[in-house]
Tab-separated table of C-alpha atoms and ligand atoms in Angstrom:
chain	number	residue	atom	x	y	z
A	719	MET	CA	0.000	0.000	0.000
A	720	GLU	CA	1.349	3.435	-0.953
A	721	THR	CA	1.955	5.410	2.231
A	722	GLN	CA	3.497	8.519	0.702
A	723	THR	CA	0.883	11.234	0.570
A	724	LYS	CA	2.789	13.911	-1.277
A	725	GLY	CA	3.130	13.148	-4.975
A	726	LEU	CA	6.129	14.198	-7.057
A	727	THR	CA	5.978	17.518	-8.873
A	728	LEU	CA	7.183	18.110	-12.411
A	729	ASN	CA	10.255	19.810	-11.010
A	730	ASP	CA	11.129	16.808	-8.855
A	731	LEU	CA	11.036	14.352	-11.719
A	732	PRO	CA	14.465	14.773	-13.402
A	733	GLY	CA	16.386	14.391	-10.140
A	734	VAL	CA	14.252	11.589	-8.715
A	735	VAL	CA	14.118	9.506	-11.915
A	736	THR	CA	17.873	9.860	-12.518
A	737	ARG	CA	18.627	8.832	-8.944
A	738	ILE	CA	16.334	5.812	-9.085
A	739	VAL	CA	17.699	4.690	-12.465
A	740	ASN	CA	21.247	4.891	-11.076
A	741	GLU	CA	20.384	3.196	-7.780
A	742	THR	CA	18.476	0.237	-9.208
A	743	PRO	CA	20.679	-2.873	-9.511
A	744	ILE	CA	20.816	-4.450	-12.957
A	745	VAL	CA	20.399	-8.047	-14.017
A	746	ASP	CA	22.370	-8.066	-17.272
A	747	LEU	CA	20.705	-10.769	-19.345
A	748	HIS	CA	23.214	-11.152	-22.154
A	749	THR	CA	26.976	-10.847	-21.836
A	750	HIS	CA	30.068	-12.731	-22.902
A	751	LEU	CA	31.576	-12.459	-19.414
A	752	TYR	CA	32.742	-15.474	-17.414
A	753	SER	CA	33.279	-16.087	-13.753
A	754	GLU	CA	36.830	-16.761	-12.608
A	755	GLN	CA	36.211	-20.539	-12.668
A	756	PHE	CA	36.473	-20.287	-16.490
A	757	GLY	CA	40.042	-18.998	-16.307
A	758	GLU	CA	41.537	-17.130	-19.250
A	759	ILE	CA	38.360	-16.885	-21.325
A	760	GLY	CA	37.059	-14.336	-18.801
A	761	LEU	CA	38.545	-11.129	-20.220
A	762	TRP	CA	39.370	-7.982	-18.246
A	763	GLY	CA	41.879	-5.121	-18.236
A	764	ILE	CA	42.996	-2.271	-20.428
A	765	ASP	CA	44.479	-4.263	-23.329
A	766	GLU	CA	41.340	-6.363	-23.662
A	767	LEU	CA	39.198	-3.224	-23.487
A	768	ILE	CA	41.167	-1.648	-26.314
A	769	ASN	CA	41.224	-4.853	-28.371
A	770	TYR	CA	37.421	-5.129	-28.329
A	771	HIS	CA	36.268	-6.128	-31.800
A	772	TYR	CA	34.105	-3.000	-32.078
A	773	LEU	CA	37.356	-0.964	-31.932
A	774	ILE	CA	39.280	-3.294	-34.228
A	775	ALA	CA	36.713	-2.535	-36.962
A	776	GLU	CA	37.237	1.189	-36.346
A	777	LEU	CA	41.041	0.943	-36.479
A	778	PHE	CA	40.951	-0.031	-40.153
A	779	ARG	CA	38.976	3.089	-41.009
A	780	TYR	CA	41.964	5.243	-40.001
A	781	SER	CA	45.126	3.185	-40.169
A	782	SER	CA	46.872	1.933	-43.293
A	783	ILE	CA	48.020	-1.201	-41.457
A	784	THR	CA	47.201	-4.385	-43.389
A	785	TYR	CA	44.961	-7.061	-41.895
A	786	GLN	CA	47.859	-9.461	-41.939
A	787	GLU	CA	50.171	-7.061	-40.139
A	788	PHE	CA	47.559	-6.461	-37.478
A	789	TRP	CA	46.740	-10.116	-36.837
A	790	SER	CA	50.388	-11.094	-36.673
A	791	MET	CA	51.017	-8.701	-33.759
A	792	ASP	CA	50.622	-9.783	-30.124
A	793	ARG	CA	47.716	-8.402	-28.043
A	794	THR	CA	49.829	-5.599	-26.533
A	795	ARG	CA	51.077	-4.343	-29.905
A	796	GLN	CA	47.543	-4.560	-31.311
A	797	ALA	CA	46.296	-2.438	-28.421
A	798	ASP	CA	49.149	0.041	-29.010
A	799	ALA	CA	48.103	0.417	-32.657
A	800	ILE	CA	44.444	0.939	-31.769
A	801	TRP	CA	45.294	3.401	-29.000
A	802	GLN	CA	47.510	5.401	-31.339
A	803	ALA	CA	44.971	5.569	-34.178
A	804	LEU	CA	41.689	5.937	-32.280
A	805	PHE	CA	42.666	7.864	-29.157
A	806	LEU	CA	45.787	9.895	-30.005
A	807	GLU	CA	45.570	10.672	-33.714
A	808	ASN	CA	41.769	11.021	-33.583
A	809	SER	CA	39.250	11.903	-30.885
A	810	PRO	CA	37.400	9.028	-29.204
A	811	LEU	CA	33.956	10.187	-30.298
A	812	SER	CA	32.487	6.871	-31.414
A	813	GLU	CA	30.448	4.992	-28.826
A	814	ALA	CA	33.013	2.184	-28.505
A	815	THR	CA	35.979	4.534	-28.019
A	816	ARG	CA	34.093	6.938	-25.762
A	817	GLY	CA	33.227	3.914	-23.645
A	818	ILE	CA	36.846	3.268	-22.761
A	819	VAL	CA	37.250	6.829	-21.565
A	820	THR	CA	34.117	6.489	-19.408
A	821	ALA	CA	35.471	3.247	-17.908
A	822	LEU	CA	38.864	4.799	-17.124
A	823	GLN	CA	37.142	7.732	-15.463
A	824	ALA	CA	34.919	5.409	-13.410
A	825	LEU	CA	38.087	3.742	-12.120
A	826	GLY	CA	39.445	7.108	-10.996
A	827	LEU	CA	42.155	7.260	-13.679
A	828	ASP	CA	43.256	10.546	-15.181
A	829	THR	CA	41.564	10.966	-18.563
A	830	ALA	CA	42.830	14.523	-19.024
A	831	LYS	CA	46.368	13.181	-19.448
A	832	PRO	CA	45.815	9.982	-21.416
A	833	ASP	CA	48.736	7.669	-20.891
A	834	LEU	CA	48.498	4.025	-21.803
A	835	LYS	CA	51.499	3.067	-19.683
A	836	THR	CA	49.927	4.533	-16.512
A	837	TYR	CA	46.674	2.741	-17.266
A	838	ARG	CA	48.528	-0.547	-17.811
A	839	ASP	CA	50.343	-0.101	-14.493
A	840	PHE	CA	47.026	0.429	-12.724
A	841	PHE	CA	45.537	-2.761	-14.136
A	842	ARG	CA	48.694	-4.750	-13.379
A	843	GLY	CA	48.163	-3.818	-9.730
A	844	GLN	CA	44.659	-5.348	-9.557
A	845	ASN	CA	43.811	-8.872	-8.521
A	846	ARG	CA	40.990	-10.405	-10.471
A	847	ARG	CA	38.744	-11.394	-7.595
A	848	ASP	CA	38.757	-7.996	-5.861
A	849	TYR	CA	38.605	-6.215	-9.184
A	850	THR	CA	35.483	-8.186	-10.173
A	851	ASP	CA	33.795	-7.098	-6.926
A	852	LYS	CA	34.804	-3.520	-7.629
A	853	VAL	CA	33.371	-3.550	-11.169
A	854	PHE	CA	30.075	-5.053	-9.970
A	855	ARG	CA	29.890	-2.447	-7.234
A	856	LEU	CA	30.785	0.560	-9.394
A	857	SER	CA	28.433	-0.429	-12.216
A	858	ASN	CA	25.692	-1.447	-9.776
A	859	VAL	CA	25.163	-4.685	-11.664
A	860	LYS	CA	23.777	-7.474	-9.511
A	861	GLU	CA	24.044	-10.446	-11.848
A	862	VAL	CA	25.312	-11.119	-15.357
A	863	VAL	CA	24.197	-13.866	-17.685
A	864	MET	CA	27.079	-15.566	-19.523
A	865	THR	CA	27.019	-17.069	-23.036
A	866	ASN	CA	27.957	-20.719	-22.598
A	867	ASP	CA	28.841	-22.815	-25.593
A	868	PRO	CA	28.883	-26.571	-24.889
A	869	PHE	CA	30.801	-27.053	-28.151
A	870	ASP	CA	33.697	-24.843	-27.081
A	871	PRO	CA	36.493	-27.157	-25.885
A	872	VAL	CA	37.687	-24.837	-23.105
A	873	GLU	CA	34.201	-24.271	-21.721
A	874	ARG	CA	33.241	-27.879	-22.088
A	875	ALA	CA	36.202	-28.958	-19.972
A	876	VAL	CA	35.267	-26.460	-17.257
A	877	TRP	CA	31.634	-27.599	-17.151
A	878	LEU	CA	32.582	-31.260	-17.104
A	879	SER	CA	34.721	-30.587	-14.039
A	880	LYS	CA	31.464	-29.477	-12.274
A	881	PRO	CA	32.853	-26.238	-10.861
A	882	SER	CA	31.089	-24.210	-8.254
A	883	ILE	CA	30.324	-21.008	-10.155
A	884	ASP	CA	30.264	-17.508	-8.667
A	885	PRO	CA	26.478	-17.041	-8.128
A	886	ARG	CA	26.573	-13.583	-9.744
A	887	PHE	CA	27.251	-15.313	-13.077
A	888	LYS	CA	24.279	-17.193	-14.541
A	889	ALA	CA	24.568	-19.752	-17.326
A	890	VAL	CA	22.959	-19.794	-20.772
A	891	LEU	CA	22.961	-22.762	-23.104
A	892	ARG	CA	23.980	-21.183	-26.405
A	893	LEU	CA	23.228	-23.343	-29.402
A	894	ASP	CA	24.697	-21.673	-32.511
A	895	PRO	CA	26.852	-24.654	-33.553
A	896	LEU	CA	23.870	-27.015	-33.215
A	897	LEU	CA	21.406	-24.849	-35.132
A	898	LEU	CA	23.690	-23.128	-37.634
A	899	LYS	CA	26.403	-25.670	-38.413
A	900	TRP	CA	24.772	-29.067	-38.218
A	901	THR	CA	27.101	-30.739	-40.759
A	902	GLU	CA	30.129	-29.916	-38.601
A	903	THR	CA	28.338	-30.497	-35.307
A	904	ALA	CA	26.792	-33.916	-36.033
A	905	PRO	CA	30.148	-35.782	-36.101
A	906	ARG	CA	31.148	-34.134	-32.823
A	907	LEU	CA	27.936	-35.264	-31.175
A	908	SER	CA	28.562	-38.785	-32.492
A	909	ALA	CA	32.080	-38.711	-31.055
A	910	TRP	CA	30.587	-37.805	-27.658
A	911	GLY	CA	28.282	-40.834	-27.797
A	912	TYR	CA	25.061	-39.333	-29.199
A	913	SER	CA	23.902	-41.373	-32.145
A	914	VAL	CA	23.016	-38.798	-34.838
A	915	ASP	CA	23.230	-38.683	-38.635
A	916	ALA	CA	23.784	-35.991	-41.257
A	917	GLN	CA	20.018	-35.691	-41.850
A	918	PRO	CA	18.519	-35.601	-38.345
A	919	GLY	CA	15.957	-38.450	-38.389
A	920	ILE	CA	13.709	-39.678	-35.585
A	921	LYS	CA	16.551	-41.328	-33.705
A	922	ALA	CA	18.765	-38.242	-33.969
A	923	VAL	CA	15.945	-36.085	-32.597
A	924	GLY	CA	15.869	-38.237	-29.464
A	925	GLU	CA	19.626	-38.129	-29.199
A	926	VAL	CA	19.868	-34.349	-29.574
A	927	ARG	CA	17.206	-34.016	-26.895
A	928	ARG	CA	19.304	-36.260	-24.686
A	929	PHE	CA	22.319	-34.028	-25.355
A	930	LEU	CA	20.300	-30.914	-24.430
A	931	GLU	CA	18.954	-32.572	-21.290
A	932	ASP	CA	22.481	-33.526	-20.237
A	933	TRP	CA	23.650	-29.927	-20.638
A	934	VAL	CA	20.632	-28.469	-18.879
A	935	ARG	CA	21.489	-30.726	-15.957
A	936	LEU	CA	25.149	-29.713	-16.053
A	937	MET	CA	24.821	-25.968	-16.650
A	938	ARG	CA	21.489	-25.158	-14.992
A	939	PRO	CA	20.954	-22.437	-17.623
A	940	VAL	CA	18.464	-19.607	-17.174
A	941	TYR	CA	17.521	-19.879	-20.849
A	942	MET	CA	18.682	-21.389	-24.175
A	943	ALA	CA	19.832	-19.111	-26.979
A	944	VAL	CA	20.853	-18.740	-30.595
A	945	SER	CA	21.837	-15.903	-32.930
A	946	LEU	CA	20.200	-16.095	-36.337
A	947	PRO	CA	20.585	-14.625	-39.833
A	948	PRO	CA	17.988	-12.193	-41.230
A	949	ASP	CA	16.576	-14.844	-43.573
A	950	PHE	CA	15.846	-17.241	-40.709
A	951	ARG	CA	12.859	-19.561	-41.293
A	952	TYR	CA	11.815	-22.513	-39.201
A	953	SER	CA	9.059	-24.281	-41.130
A	954	ASP	CA	11.081	-25.919	-43.909
A	955	GLN	CA	12.614	-29.406	-43.763
A	956	SER	CA	16.153	-28.186	-43.021
A	957	PRO	CA	18.116	-29.727	-40.143
A	958	ARG	CA	17.908	-26.375	-38.350
A	959	SER	CA	14.116	-26.284	-38.463
A	960	ARG	CA	13.785	-29.865	-37.250
A	961	LEU	CA	16.351	-29.429	-34.511
A	962	LEU	CA	14.695	-26.223	-33.369
A	963	THR	CA	11.082	-27.358	-33.387
A	964	GLU	CA	11.564	-31.020	-32.435
A	965	CYS	CA	14.474	-30.780	-30.000
A	966	VAL	CA	15.215	-27.299	-28.640
A	967	LEU	CA	11.694	-25.968	-28.155
A	968	PRO	CA	10.319	-29.171	-26.550
A	969	VAL	CA	13.264	-29.347	-24.099
A	970	CYS	CA	12.774	-25.657	-23.276
A	971	ARG	CA	9.104	-26.361	-22.566
A	972	GLU	CA	9.866	-29.351	-20.426
A	973	HIS	CA	12.294	-27.390	-18.276
A	974	GLY	CA	10.342	-24.123	-18.266
A	975	LEU	CA	13.245	-22.365	-20.018
A	976	PRO	CA	12.746	-19.376	-22.317
A	977	PHE	CA	14.375	-19.495	-25.753
A	978	SER	CA	16.326	-16.423	-26.821
A	979	MET	CA	16.590	-15.533	-30.508
A	980	MET	CA	18.943	-12.753	-31.543
A	981	ILE	CA	17.983	-12.168	-35.145
A	982	GLY	CA	19.606	-10.273	-37.998
A	983	VAL	CA	23.329	-11.065	-38.067
A	984	ARG	CA	25.106	-11.614	-41.411
A	985	LYS	CA	28.277	-13.420	-40.432
A	986	LEU	CA	31.694	-12.529	-41.810
A	987	VAL	CA	30.813	-10.140	-44.619
A	988	ASN	CA	34.493	-9.240	-44.286
A	989	ARG	CA	36.413	-12.366	-43.251
A	990	GLU	CA	39.649	-10.429	-42.842
A	991	LEU	CA	38.154	-8.709	-39.802
A	992	ARG	CA	37.425	-12.033	-38.061
A	993	LEU	CA	35.146	-11.431	-35.045
A	994	ALA	CA	34.736	-7.808	-36.187
A	995	GLY	CA	33.616	-8.876	-39.662
A	996	ASP	CA	29.883	-9.449	-39.109
A	997	SER	CA	27.155	-7.191	-40.467
A	998	LEU	CA	23.383	-7.013	-40.240
A	999	GLY	CA	20.180	-7.178	-42.242
A	1000	PRO	CA	16.454	-6.712	-41.668
A	1001	ALA	CA	14.520	-9.881	-40.917
A	1002	ASP	CA	10.968	-10.937	-41.706
A	1003	MET	CA	8.898	-10.174	-38.585
A	1004	SER	CA	6.147	-12.554	-39.649
A	1005	VAL	CA	8.495	-15.467	-38.855
A	1006	VAL	CA	8.773	-14.272	-35.245
A	1007	GLU	CA	5.001	-13.865	-35.066
A	1008	GLN	CA	4.470	-17.331	-36.528
A	1009	ILE	CA	6.798	-19.066	-34.095
A	1010	CYS	CA	5.126	-17.316	-31.142
A	1011	ALA	CA	1.699	-18.345	-32.452
A	1012	GLU	CA	2.667	-21.919	-33.230
A	1013	PHE	CA	4.440	-22.525	-29.916
A	1014	PRO	CA	2.330	-20.688	-27.335
A	1015	GLU	CA	3.817	-22.776	-24.553
A	1016	ASN	CA	7.318	-21.574	-25.266
A	1017	ARG	CA	8.488	-18.206	-23.987
A	1018	PHE	CA	10.691	-16.233	-26.379
A	1019	LEU	CA	13.223	-13.545	-25.578
A	1020	VAL	CA	13.925	-11.644	-28.798
A	1021	SER	CA	16.416	-8.970	-29.828
A	1022	MET	CA	16.763	-7.769	-33.420
A	1023	LEU	CA	19.889	-6.314	-34.971
A	1024	SER	CA	18.489	-3.986	-37.582
A	1025	ARG	CA	16.803	-0.689	-36.886
A	1026	GLU	CA	14.069	-1.534	-39.394
A	1027	ASN	CA	12.867	-4.393	-37.172
A	1028	GLN	CA	12.549	-2.527	-33.876
A	1029	HIS	CA	9.065	-1.180	-34.403
A	1030	GLY	CA	7.779	-4.481	-35.797
A	1031	LEU	CA	9.146	-6.291	-32.758
A	1032	CYS	CA	7.129	-4.026	-30.454
A	1033	VAL	CA	3.991	-4.666	-32.467
A	1034	ALA	CA	4.621	-8.437	-32.412
A	1035	ALA	CA	4.999	-8.273	-28.614
A	1036	ARG	CA	1.581	-6.587	-28.403
A	1037	LYS	CA	0.123	-9.612	-30.186
A	1038	PHE	CA	1.970	-12.375	-28.367
A	1039	ARG	CA	2.295	-12.522	-24.606
A	1040	ASN	CA	4.963	-15.217	-24.928
A	1041	LEU	CA	7.332	-12.710	-26.585
A	1042	LEU	CA	9.586	-10.468	-24.531
A	1043	PRO	CA	11.693	-7.958	-26.503
A	1044	PHE	CA	15.066	-7.255	-24.972
A	1045	GLY	CA	18.112	-5.065	-25.377
A	1046	CYS	CA	19.529	-2.800	-28.031
A	1047	TRP	CA	21.905	-5.285	-29.566
A	1048	TRP	CA	25.401	-4.557	-30.902
A	1049	PHE	CA	24.955	-2.009	-33.759
A	1050	MET	CA	21.814	-0.762	-31.966
A	1051	ASN	CA	23.751	-0.036	-28.778
A	1052	ASN	CA	24.415	3.634	-29.539
A	1053	PRO	CA	22.781	6.416	-27.536
A	1054	SER	CA	20.744	7.785	-30.457
A	1055	LEU	CA	19.282	4.373	-31.250
A	1056	VAL	CA	18.856	3.287	-27.635
A	1057	GLU	CA	16.845	6.458	-27.115
A	1058	GLU	CA	14.648	5.916	-30.156
A	1059	ILE	CA	14.073	2.231	-29.396
A	1060	THR	CA	13.378	2.790	-25.686
A	1061	ARG	CA	10.846	5.495	-26.523
A	1062	GLU	CA	9.026	3.349	-29.019
A	1063	ARG	CA	8.991	0.374	-26.662
A	1064	LEU	CA	7.616	2.429	-23.756
A	1065	GLU	CA	4.980	3.920	-26.028
A	1066	LEU	CA	3.877	0.541	-27.366
A	1067	LEU	CA	4.529	-1.773	-24.445
A	1068	GLY	CA	4.599	0.275	-21.241
A	1069	THR	CA	7.155	-1.369	-18.991
A	1070	SER	CA	6.613	-4.892	-20.353
A	1071	PHE	CA	10.023	-5.255	-22.045
A	1072	ILE	CA	13.720	-5.306	-21.106
A	1073	PRO	CA	15.397	-2.127	-22.294
A	1074	GLN	CA	18.988	-3.203	-22.396
A	1075	HIS	CA	21.685	-5.816	-21.995
A	1076	SER	CA	25.388	-4.982	-22.126
A	1077	ASP	CA	26.804	-7.704	-24.414
A	1078	ALA	CA	30.031	-7.008	-22.505
A	1079	ARG	CA	32.941	-9.213	-23.561
A	1080	VAL	CA	35.399	-7.614	-21.175
A	1081	LEU	CA	34.445	-7.256	-17.514
A	1082	ASP	CA	35.380	-3.572	-17.332
A	1083	GLN	CA	32.913	-2.765	-20.126
A	1084	LEU	CA	30.188	-2.893	-17.481
A	1085	LEU	CA	31.697	0.381	-16.278
A	1086	TYR	CA	30.624	2.224	-19.415
A	1087	LYS	CA	27.923	0.256	-21.160
A	1088	TRP	CA	25.599	0.528	-18.192
A	1089	PRO	CA	26.182	4.204	-17.314
A	1090	HIS	CA	25.706	5.142	-20.978
A	1091	SER	CA	22.471	3.169	-21.218
A	1092	ARG	CA	21.248	4.298	-17.830
A	1093	SER	CA	21.546	7.940	-18.776
A	1094	VAL	CA	19.568	7.487	-22.008
A	1095	ILE	CA	16.889	5.392	-20.290
A	1096	ALA	CA	16.595	8.003	-17.524
A	1097	ARG	CA	16.153	10.761	-20.119
A	1098	VAL	CA	13.344	8.883	-21.836
A	1099	LEU	CA	11.635	8.019	-18.542
A	1100	ILE	CA	11.808	11.634	-17.376
A	1101	ASP	CA	9.940	12.650	-20.544
A	1102	LYS	CA	7.337	9.941	-20.174
A	1103	TYR	CA	6.689	10.605	-16.470
A	1104	SER	CA	6.534	14.341	-17.212
A	1105	ASP	CA	3.847	13.725	-19.830
A	1106	LEU	CA	1.922	11.781	-17.176
A	1107	ALA	CA	2.469	14.443	-14.519
A	1108	HIS	CA	1.027	17.046	-16.902
A	1109	THR	CA	-2.251	15.152	-16.846
A	1110	GLY	CA	-2.368	15.398	-13.058
A	1111	TRP	CA	-1.590	11.675	-12.582
A	1112	TRP	CA	-0.154	10.990	-9.135
A	1113	LEU	CA	3.447	9.779	-9.125
A	1114	SER	CA	5.679	8.787	-6.243
A	1115	GLU	CA	9.193	7.478	-5.718
A	1116	THR	CA	7.752	4.081	-4.814
A	1117	ILE	CA	5.909	3.857	-8.132
A	1118	ILE	CA	8.920	4.921	-10.172
A	1119	ARG	CA	11.152	2.481	-8.278
A	1120	ARG	CA	8.731	-0.348	-9.023
A	1121	ASP	CA	8.733	0.492	-12.745
A	1122	VAL	CA	12.521	0.768	-13.012
A	1123	ARG	CA	12.975	-2.472	-11.078
A	1124	ARG	CA	10.725	-4.156	-13.628
A	1125	LEU	CA	12.808	-2.855	-16.508
A	1126	PHE	CA	16.197	-3.642	-14.957
A	1127	ALA	CA	15.564	-6.948	-13.182
A	1128	ASP	CA	12.023	-8.095	-12.395
A	1129	ASN	CA	10.727	-8.622	-15.945
A	1130	PHE	CA	13.645	-10.900	-16.655
A	1131	ASN	CA	13.504	-12.742	-13.336
A	1132	GLU	CA	9.793	-13.360	-13.743
A	1133	TRP	CA	10.272	-14.528	-17.352
A	1134	ILE	CA	12.855	-17.130	-16.380
A	1135	SER	CA	10.891	-18.418	-13.418
A	1136	GLN	CA	7.505	-19.023	-15.042
A	1137	ILE	CA	6.438	-22.523	-15.904
A	1138	THR	CA	4.074	-21.714	-18.774
A	1139	PRO	CA	3.321	-18.350	-20.402
B	2659	LIG	O1	28.023	-7.884	-29.796
B	2659	LIG	C1	28.879	-8.751	-29.951
B	2659	LIG	O2	29.866	-8.827	-29.227
B	2659	LIG	C2	28.769	-9.723	-31.094
B	2659	LIG	O3	30.026	-10.111	-31.495
B	2659	LIG	C3	28.065	-10.998	-30.818
B	2659	LIG	O4	28.742	-11.688	-29.801
B	2659	LIG	C4	26.664	-11.046	-30.442
B	2659	LIG	O5	26.372	-10.225	-29.375
B	2659	LIG	C5	26.250	-12.468	-30.138
B	2659	LIG	O6	25.997	-12.793	-28.969
B	2659	LIG	O7	26.210	-13.253	-31.081
B	2660	LIG	ZN1	26.416	-11.235	-27.642
């Protein structure tokens, strides 16, 4: 029951909303971060920050270095080249470069006198465990969801050793190799004792389900996930369609797990750029609508990579209660687009969506991705609450806190803990 009697005035709103948005702990539902039990694949520190693939793509816009020269350098020399081109010879105005400056500032480092050596010395003085606590505290992130690939040899070995994982890091069963590269994946499954063939027949369906069950038991994931191309379809006779509809979705249903589809990536349009070489394309929204309609007992988390799909995704979510739009993914994670997308989602869906995930690949990125997103989300919320306040509607801190908690944590937590939609 609301006990506060005095409502907020229009003048109060900017300060109160900004404070609440900053104070509300985040559950970050899609990252590429790993707890320390995963060893070296958990990236952190200045050289990893600078070598982020978003910055590698930008380096080649300025530098005349060849791809081969760049890839033959060690990580430190690569970071030197990026630092020189993107931070010293040019201003760090892009979102990815600006982010590094924000992170350095959050750590109390001097950004007025940029000096890579001083920054490296600072990071050398940190120990990973304490530093992880510090990053969680400074970014006010409560939990992060990893991206766990059972086909990755390093990860697989860690999972098979049944580690006790830092509870702030949640697992996700990511299935790209299964759903996108069946011809290469089938022999690996066979080698691990699952009897499957090149064309997944009835027996293979049972065996892939057994594989998924085994990994659900091992990882205890909060959802299963895949990233998909713009031309994704699921109702043909391809291995992907069968594996998705006859294996993945039924196992998700059985275990009450949502299925996350990140749609719109065109892989390796420039192979020379490796991880930085992917692009995007608009997808057909009717496929998302169809899958939600055909599988009402599955819950879908969906993020789309192209701007053209953002509005359609909101409309689809209005039609299907088993669809939860999330995040401004990758090329959408720029303030101008986060603002546009958050506005359109609030206008079409109220607070029934998840505004952002970080997609952080380097722990320290939490120190900029979240502050940047928080400030845009706060700006949009201030506008929306002001519109409401103009009508005379009564607003309080408690109400705003409830709404922001939904956006930053509760919608996700409720989505992963439901049994049926
Ligand atoms: O944003 C990214 O870092 C991309 O490289 C992808 O990892 C993407 O987010 C994905 O999860 O496939
Ligand atoms: Zn990602």
